[in-house]
PDB file of C-alpha atoms in Angstrom:
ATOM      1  CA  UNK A 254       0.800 -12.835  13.769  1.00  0.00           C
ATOM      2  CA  UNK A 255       2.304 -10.043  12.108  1.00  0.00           C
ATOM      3  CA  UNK A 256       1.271  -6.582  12.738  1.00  0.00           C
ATOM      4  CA  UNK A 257       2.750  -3.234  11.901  1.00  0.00           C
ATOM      5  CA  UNK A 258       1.570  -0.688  14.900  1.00  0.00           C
ATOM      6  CA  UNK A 259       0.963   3.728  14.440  1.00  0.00           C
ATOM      7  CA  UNK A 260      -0.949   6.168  15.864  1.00  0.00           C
ATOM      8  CA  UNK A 261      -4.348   6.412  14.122  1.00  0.00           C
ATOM      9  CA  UNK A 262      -4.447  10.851  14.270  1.00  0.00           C
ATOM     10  CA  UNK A 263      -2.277  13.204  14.296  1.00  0.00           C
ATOM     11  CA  UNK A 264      -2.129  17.091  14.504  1.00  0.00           C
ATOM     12  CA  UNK A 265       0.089  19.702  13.909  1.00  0.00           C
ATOM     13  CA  UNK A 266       0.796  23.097  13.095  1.00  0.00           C
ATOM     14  CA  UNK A 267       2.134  24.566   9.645  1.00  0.00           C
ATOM     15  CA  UNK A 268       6.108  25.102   9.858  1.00  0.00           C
ATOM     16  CA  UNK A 269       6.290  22.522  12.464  1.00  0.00           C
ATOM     17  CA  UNK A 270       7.708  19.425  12.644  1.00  0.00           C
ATOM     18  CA  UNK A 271       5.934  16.266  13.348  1.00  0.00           C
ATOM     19  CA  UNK A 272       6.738  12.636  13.936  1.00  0.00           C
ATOM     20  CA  UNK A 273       5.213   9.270  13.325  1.00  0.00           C
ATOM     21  CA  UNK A 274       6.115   5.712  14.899  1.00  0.00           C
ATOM     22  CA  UNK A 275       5.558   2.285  13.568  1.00  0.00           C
ATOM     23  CA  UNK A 276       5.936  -0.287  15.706  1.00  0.00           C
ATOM     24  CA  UNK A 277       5.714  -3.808  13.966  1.00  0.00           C
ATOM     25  CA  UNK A 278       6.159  -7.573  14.900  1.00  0.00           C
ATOM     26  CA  UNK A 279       7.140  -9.727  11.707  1.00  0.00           C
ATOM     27  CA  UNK A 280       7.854 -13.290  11.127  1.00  0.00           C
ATOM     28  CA  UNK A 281      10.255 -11.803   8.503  1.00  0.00           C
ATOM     29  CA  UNK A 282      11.578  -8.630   8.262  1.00  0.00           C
ATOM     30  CA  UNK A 283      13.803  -7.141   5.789  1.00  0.00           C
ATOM     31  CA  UNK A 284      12.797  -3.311   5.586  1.00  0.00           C
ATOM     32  CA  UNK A 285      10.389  -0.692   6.441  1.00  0.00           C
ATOM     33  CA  UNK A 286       8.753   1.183   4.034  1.00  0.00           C
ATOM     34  CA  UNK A 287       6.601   4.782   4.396  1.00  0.00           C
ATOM     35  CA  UNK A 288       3.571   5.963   1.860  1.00  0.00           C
ATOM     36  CA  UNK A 289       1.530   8.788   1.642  1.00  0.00           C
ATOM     37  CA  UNK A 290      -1.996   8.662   0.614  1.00  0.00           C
ATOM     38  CA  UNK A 291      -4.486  11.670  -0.167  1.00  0.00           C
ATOM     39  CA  UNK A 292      -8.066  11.553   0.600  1.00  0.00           C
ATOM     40  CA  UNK A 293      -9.446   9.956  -2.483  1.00  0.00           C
ATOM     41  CA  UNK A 294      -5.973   8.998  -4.147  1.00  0.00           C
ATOM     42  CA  UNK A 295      -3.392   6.325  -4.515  1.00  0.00           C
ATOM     43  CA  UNK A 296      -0.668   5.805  -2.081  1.00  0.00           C
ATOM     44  CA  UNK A 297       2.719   6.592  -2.952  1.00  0.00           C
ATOM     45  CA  UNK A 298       6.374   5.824  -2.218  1.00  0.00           C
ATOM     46  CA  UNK A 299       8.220   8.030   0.228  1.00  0.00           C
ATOM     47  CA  UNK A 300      10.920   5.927   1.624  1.00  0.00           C
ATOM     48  CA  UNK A 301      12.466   2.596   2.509  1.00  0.00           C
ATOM     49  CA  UNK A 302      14.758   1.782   5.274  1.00  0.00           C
ATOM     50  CA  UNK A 303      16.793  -1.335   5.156  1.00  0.00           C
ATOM     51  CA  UNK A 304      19.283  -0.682   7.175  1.00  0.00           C
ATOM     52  CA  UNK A 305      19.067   0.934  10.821  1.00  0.00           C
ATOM     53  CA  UNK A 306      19.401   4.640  10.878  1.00  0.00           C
ATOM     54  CA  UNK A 307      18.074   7.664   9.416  1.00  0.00           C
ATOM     55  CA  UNK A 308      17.319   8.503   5.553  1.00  0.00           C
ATOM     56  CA  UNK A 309      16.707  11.583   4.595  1.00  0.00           C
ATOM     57  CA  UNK A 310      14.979  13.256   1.568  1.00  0.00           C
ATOM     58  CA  UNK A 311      14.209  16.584   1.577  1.00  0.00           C
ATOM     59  CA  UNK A 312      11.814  17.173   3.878  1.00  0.00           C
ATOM     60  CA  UNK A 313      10.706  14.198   4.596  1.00  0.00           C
ATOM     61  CA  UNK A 314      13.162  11.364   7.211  1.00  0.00           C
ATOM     62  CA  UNK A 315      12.839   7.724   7.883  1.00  0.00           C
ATOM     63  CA  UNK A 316      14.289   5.721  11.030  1.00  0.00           C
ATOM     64  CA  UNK A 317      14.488   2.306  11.764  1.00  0.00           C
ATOM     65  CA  UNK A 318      15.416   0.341  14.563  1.00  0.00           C
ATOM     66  CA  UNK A 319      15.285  -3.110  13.791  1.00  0.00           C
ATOM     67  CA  UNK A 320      16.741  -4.064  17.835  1.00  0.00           C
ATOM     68  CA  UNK A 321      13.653  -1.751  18.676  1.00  0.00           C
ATOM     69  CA  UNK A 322      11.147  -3.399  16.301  1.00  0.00           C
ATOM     70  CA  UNK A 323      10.512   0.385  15.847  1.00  0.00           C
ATOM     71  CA  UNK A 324      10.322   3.204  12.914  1.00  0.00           C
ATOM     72  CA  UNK A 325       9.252   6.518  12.221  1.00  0.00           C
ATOM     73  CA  UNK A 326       8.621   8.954   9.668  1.00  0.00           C
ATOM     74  CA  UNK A 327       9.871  12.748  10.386  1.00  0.00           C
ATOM     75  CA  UNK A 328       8.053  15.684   8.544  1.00  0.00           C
ATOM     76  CA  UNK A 329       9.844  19.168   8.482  1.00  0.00           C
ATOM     77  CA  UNK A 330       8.527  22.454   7.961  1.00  0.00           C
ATOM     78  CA  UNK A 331       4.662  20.992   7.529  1.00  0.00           C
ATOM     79  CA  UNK A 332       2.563  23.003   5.119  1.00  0.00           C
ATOM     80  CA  UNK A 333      -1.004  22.486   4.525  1.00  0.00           C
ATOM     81  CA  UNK A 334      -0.648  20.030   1.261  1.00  0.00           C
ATOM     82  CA  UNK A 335       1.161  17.142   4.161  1.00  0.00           C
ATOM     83  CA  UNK A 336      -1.967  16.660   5.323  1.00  0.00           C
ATOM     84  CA  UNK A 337      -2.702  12.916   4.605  1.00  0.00           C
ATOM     85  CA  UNK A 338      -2.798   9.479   5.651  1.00  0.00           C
ATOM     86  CA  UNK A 339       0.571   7.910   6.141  1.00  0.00           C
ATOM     87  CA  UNK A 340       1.467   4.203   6.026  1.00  0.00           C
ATOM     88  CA  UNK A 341       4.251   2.473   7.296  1.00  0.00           C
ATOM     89  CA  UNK A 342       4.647  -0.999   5.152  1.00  0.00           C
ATOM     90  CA  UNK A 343       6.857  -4.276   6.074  1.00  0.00           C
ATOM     91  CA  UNK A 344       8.987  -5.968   3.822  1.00  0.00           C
ATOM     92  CA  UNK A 345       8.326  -9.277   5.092  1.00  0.00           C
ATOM     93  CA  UNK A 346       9.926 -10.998   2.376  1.00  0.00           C
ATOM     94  CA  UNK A 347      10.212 -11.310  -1.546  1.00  0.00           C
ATOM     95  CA  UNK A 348       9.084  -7.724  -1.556  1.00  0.00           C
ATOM     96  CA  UNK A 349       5.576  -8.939   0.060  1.00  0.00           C
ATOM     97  CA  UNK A 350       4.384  -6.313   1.953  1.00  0.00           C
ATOM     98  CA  UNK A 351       2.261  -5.818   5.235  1.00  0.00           C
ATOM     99  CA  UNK A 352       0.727  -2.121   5.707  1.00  0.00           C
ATOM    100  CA  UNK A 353      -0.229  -0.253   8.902  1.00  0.00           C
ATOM    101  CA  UNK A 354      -3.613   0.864   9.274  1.00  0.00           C
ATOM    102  CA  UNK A 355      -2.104   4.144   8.282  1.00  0.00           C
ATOM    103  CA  UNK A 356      -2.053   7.617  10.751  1.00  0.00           C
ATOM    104  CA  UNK A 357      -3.679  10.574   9.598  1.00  0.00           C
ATOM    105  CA  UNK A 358      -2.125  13.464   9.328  1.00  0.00           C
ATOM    106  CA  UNK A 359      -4.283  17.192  10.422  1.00  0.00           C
ATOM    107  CA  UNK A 360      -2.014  20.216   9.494  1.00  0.00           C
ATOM    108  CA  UNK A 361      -3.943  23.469  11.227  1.00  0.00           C
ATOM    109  CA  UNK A 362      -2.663  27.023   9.941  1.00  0.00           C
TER     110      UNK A 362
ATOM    111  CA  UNK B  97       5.217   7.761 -19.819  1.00  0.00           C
ATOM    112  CA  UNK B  98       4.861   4.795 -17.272  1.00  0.00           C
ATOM    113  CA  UNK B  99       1.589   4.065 -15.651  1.00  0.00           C
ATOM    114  CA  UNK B 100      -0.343   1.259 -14.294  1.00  0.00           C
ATOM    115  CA  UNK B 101      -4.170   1.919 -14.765  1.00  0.00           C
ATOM    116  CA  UNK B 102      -7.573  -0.124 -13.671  1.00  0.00           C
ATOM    117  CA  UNK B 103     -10.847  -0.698 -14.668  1.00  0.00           C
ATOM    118  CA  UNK B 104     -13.388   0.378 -13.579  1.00  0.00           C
ATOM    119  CA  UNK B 105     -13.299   2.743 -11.653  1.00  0.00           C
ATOM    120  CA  UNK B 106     -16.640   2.355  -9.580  1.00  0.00           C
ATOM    121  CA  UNK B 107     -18.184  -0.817  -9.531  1.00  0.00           C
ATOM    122  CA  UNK B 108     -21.680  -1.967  -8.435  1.00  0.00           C
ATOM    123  CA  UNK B 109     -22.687  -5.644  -8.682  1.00  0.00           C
ATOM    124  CA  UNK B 110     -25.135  -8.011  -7.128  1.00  0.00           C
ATOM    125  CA  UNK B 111     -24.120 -10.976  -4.150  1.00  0.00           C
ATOM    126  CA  UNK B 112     -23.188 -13.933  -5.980  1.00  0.00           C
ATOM    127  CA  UNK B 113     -21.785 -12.260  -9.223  1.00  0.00           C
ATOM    128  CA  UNK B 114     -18.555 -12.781 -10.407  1.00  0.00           C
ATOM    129  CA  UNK B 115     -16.563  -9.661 -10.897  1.00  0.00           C
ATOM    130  CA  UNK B 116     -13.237  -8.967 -12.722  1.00  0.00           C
ATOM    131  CA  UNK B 117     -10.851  -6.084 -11.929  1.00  0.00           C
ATOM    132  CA  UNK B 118      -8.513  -5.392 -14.232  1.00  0.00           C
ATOM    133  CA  UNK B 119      -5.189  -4.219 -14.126  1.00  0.00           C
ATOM    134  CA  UNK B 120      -2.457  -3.225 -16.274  1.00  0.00           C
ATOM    135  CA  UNK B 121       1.189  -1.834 -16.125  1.00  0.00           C
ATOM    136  CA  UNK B 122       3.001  -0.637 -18.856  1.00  0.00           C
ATOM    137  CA  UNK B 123       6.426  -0.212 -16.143  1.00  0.00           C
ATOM    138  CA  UNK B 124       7.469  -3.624 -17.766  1.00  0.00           C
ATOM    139  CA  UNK B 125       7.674  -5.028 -14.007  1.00  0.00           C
ATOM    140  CA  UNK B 126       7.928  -7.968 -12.954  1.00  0.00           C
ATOM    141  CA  UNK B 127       6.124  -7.837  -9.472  1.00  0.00           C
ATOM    142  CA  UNK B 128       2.478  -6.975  -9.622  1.00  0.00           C
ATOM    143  CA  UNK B 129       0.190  -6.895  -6.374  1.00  0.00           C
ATOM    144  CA  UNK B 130      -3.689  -6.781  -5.315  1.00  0.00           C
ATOM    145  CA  UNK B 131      -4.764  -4.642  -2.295  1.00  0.00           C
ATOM    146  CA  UNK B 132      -8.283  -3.980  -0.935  1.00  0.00           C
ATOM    147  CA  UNK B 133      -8.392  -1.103   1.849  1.00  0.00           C
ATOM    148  CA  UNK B 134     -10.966  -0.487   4.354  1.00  0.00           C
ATOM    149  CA  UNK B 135     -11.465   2.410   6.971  1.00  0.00           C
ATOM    150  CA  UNK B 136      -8.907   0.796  10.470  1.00  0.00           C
ATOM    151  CA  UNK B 137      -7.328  -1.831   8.267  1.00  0.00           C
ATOM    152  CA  UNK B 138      -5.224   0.193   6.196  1.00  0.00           C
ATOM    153  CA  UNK B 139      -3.868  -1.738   3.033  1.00  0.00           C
ATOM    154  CA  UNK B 140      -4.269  -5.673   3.171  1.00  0.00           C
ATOM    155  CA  UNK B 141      -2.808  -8.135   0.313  1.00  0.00           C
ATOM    156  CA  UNK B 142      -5.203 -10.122  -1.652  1.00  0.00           C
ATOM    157  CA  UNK B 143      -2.672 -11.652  -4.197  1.00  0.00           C
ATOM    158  CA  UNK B 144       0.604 -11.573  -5.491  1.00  0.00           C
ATOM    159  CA  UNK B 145       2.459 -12.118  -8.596  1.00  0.00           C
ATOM    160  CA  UNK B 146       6.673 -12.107  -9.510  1.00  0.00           C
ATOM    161  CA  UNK B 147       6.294 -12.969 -13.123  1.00  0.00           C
ATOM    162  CA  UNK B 148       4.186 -14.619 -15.893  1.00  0.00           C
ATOM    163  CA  UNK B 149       2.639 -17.623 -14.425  1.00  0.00           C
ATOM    164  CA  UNK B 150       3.622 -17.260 -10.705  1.00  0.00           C
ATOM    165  CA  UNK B 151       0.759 -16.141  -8.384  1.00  0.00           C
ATOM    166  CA  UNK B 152       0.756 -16.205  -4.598  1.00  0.00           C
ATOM    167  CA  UNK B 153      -1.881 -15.797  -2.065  1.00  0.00           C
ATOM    168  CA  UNK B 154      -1.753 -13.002   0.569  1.00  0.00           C
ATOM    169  CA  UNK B 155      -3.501 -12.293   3.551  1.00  0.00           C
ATOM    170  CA  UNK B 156      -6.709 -12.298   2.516  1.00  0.00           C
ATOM    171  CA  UNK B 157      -6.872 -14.428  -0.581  1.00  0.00           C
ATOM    172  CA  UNK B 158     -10.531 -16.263   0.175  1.00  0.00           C
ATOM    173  CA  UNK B 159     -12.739 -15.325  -2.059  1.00  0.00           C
ATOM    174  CA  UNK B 160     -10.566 -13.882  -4.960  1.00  0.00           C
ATOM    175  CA  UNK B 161      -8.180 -15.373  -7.714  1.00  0.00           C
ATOM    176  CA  UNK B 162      -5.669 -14.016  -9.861  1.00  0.00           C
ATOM    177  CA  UNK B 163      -4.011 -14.978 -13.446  1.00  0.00           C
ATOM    178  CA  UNK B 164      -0.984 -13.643 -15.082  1.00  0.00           C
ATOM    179  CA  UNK B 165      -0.543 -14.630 -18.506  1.00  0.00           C
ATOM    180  CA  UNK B 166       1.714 -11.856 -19.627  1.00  0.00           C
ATOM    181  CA  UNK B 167       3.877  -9.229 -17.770  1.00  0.00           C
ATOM    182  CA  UNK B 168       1.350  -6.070 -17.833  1.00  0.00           C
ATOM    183  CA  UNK B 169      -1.949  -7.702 -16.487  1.00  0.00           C
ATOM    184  CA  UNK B 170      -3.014  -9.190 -12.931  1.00  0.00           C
ATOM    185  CA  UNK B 171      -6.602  -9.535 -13.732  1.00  0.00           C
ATOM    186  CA  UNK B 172      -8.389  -9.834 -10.242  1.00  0.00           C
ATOM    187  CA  UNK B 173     -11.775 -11.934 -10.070  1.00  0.00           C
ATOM    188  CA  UNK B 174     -14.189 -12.322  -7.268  1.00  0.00           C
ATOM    189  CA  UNK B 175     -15.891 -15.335  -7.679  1.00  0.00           C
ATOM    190  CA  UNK B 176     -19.113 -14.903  -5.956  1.00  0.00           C
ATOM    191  CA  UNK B 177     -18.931 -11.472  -4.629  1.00  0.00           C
ATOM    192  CA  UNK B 178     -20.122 -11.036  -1.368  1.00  0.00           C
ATOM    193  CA  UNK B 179     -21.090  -7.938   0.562  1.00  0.00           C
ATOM    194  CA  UNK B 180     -17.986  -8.406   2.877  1.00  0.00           C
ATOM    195  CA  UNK B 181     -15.851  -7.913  -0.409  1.00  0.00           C
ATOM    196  CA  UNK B 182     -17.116  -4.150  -0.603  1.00  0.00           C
ATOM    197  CA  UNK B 183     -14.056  -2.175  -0.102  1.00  0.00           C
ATOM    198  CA  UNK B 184     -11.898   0.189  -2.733  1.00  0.00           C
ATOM    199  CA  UNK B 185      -9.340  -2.401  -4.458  1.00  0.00           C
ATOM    200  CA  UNK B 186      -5.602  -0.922  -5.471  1.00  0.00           C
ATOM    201  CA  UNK B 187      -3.660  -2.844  -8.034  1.00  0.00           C
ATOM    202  CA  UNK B 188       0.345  -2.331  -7.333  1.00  0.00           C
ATOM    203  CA  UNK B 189       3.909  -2.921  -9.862  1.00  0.00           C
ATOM    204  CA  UNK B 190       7.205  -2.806  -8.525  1.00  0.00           C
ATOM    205  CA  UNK B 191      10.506  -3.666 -10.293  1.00  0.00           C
ATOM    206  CA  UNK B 192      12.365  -6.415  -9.495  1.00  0.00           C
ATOM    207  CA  UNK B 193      14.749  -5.733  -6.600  1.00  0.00           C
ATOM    208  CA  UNK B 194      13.080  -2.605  -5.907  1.00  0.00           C
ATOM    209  CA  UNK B 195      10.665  -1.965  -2.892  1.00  0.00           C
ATOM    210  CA  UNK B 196       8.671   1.104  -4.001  1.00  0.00           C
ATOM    211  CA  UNK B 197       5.509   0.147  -5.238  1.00  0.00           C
ATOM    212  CA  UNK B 198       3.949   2.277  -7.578  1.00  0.00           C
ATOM    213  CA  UNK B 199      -0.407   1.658  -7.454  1.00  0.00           C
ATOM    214  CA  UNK B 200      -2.987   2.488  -9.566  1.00  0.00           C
ATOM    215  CA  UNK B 201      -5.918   5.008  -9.085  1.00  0.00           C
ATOM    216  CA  UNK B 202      -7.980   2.280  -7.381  1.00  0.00           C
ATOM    217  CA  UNK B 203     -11.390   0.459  -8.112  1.00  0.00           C
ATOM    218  CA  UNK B 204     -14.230   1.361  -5.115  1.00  0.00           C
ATOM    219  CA  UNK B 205     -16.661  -1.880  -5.595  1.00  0.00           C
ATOM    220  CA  UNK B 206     -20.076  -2.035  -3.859  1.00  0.00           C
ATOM    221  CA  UNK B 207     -21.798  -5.531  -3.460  1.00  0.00           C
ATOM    222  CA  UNK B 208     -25.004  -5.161  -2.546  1.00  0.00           C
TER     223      UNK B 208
END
């Protein structure tokens, strides 16, 4: 099957710098994509990785691994308006995309 | 500006009903998609469409049909809602060639 594997909670403190990890297992894979979704709101685009390495914008990084099977989104200096659910998304092909059951995201002061 | 909007925004209906979503894009994209997303499951696709005529099932198509008759609408129907189909629904465009997504405010449907 396919399957697209992160952590379902996550907590950190404001300033800090927090990581989260996808692990997937596609039939097809051609990219990894990251959203960011709000309580009560629409997800939206952060990043894509097609390539392995590390993407960076602003605050916000994306990894991929694709010998690893492996991703993860990097936050920098957290503040309190990061806190949300994040998705990791695969690209398995023709732009049709499985999601992660998402990680949520707990920034303390 | 660019949006993609859906209707309506809270739905109740009755088991056995058939219910239409609707969904429209004024991005001019080509690639239009159907989510439903319950609490542990994330995001899951219902339906997909590239362009005017071509519609694809996803990963959890039972139950639901699409149309696309023009570029700015994938019209979502159930078509005999059951309570299993209660979830919040998110219509998403994308540009050709491009994988960010861009969804729509969401529709949160109760079947009762």
């Amino acid at each position: 099957g396919q399957s697209l594997e992160q952590p379902s909670e996550v907590t950190a403190v404001e300033g800090a710098i927090v990581q989260i990890n996808c692990t997937y297992q596609t039939s097809g894979f051609y990219g990894l994509s990251w959203y960011q979704q709000h309580d009560g709101g629409a997800p939206t685009f952060l990043s894509y990785n097609a390539l392995d390495g590390l993407e960076e914008t602003g605050r916000f990084s994306s990894f991929l691994s694709r010998s690893d099977s492996y991703g993860y989104l990097l936050l920098q200096e957290l503040q309190m308006k990061d806190s949300a659910s994040y998705f990791c998304a695969g690209n398995t092909g023709g732009f049709k995309t499985i999601f992660g059951a998402g990680t949520r995201l707990f920034v303390k002061a | 500006d660019a949006e993609i909007t859906q209707s309506p925004r809270h739905k109740i209906t009755e088991t056995g009903r058939q219910v239409t979503l609707a969904c429209h894009q004024t991005w001019n994209h080509n690639n239009m998609f159907w989510y439903r997303q319950d609490l542990g499951h994330g995001l899951r696709l219902i339906h997909y469409s590239y362009g005017v005529q071509d519609t694809n099932k996803g990963e959890v198509s039972d139950g639901y049909s699409v149309s696309r008759s023009n570029t700015e609408d994938l019209p979502l129907t159930l078509e005999s809602a059951a309570s299993s189909q209660t979830s919040v629904y998110f219509c998403a465009s994308s540009a050709t060639g491009d994988n960010e997504q861009f969804f729509g405010p969401g529709t949160r449907l109760t079947v009762l």
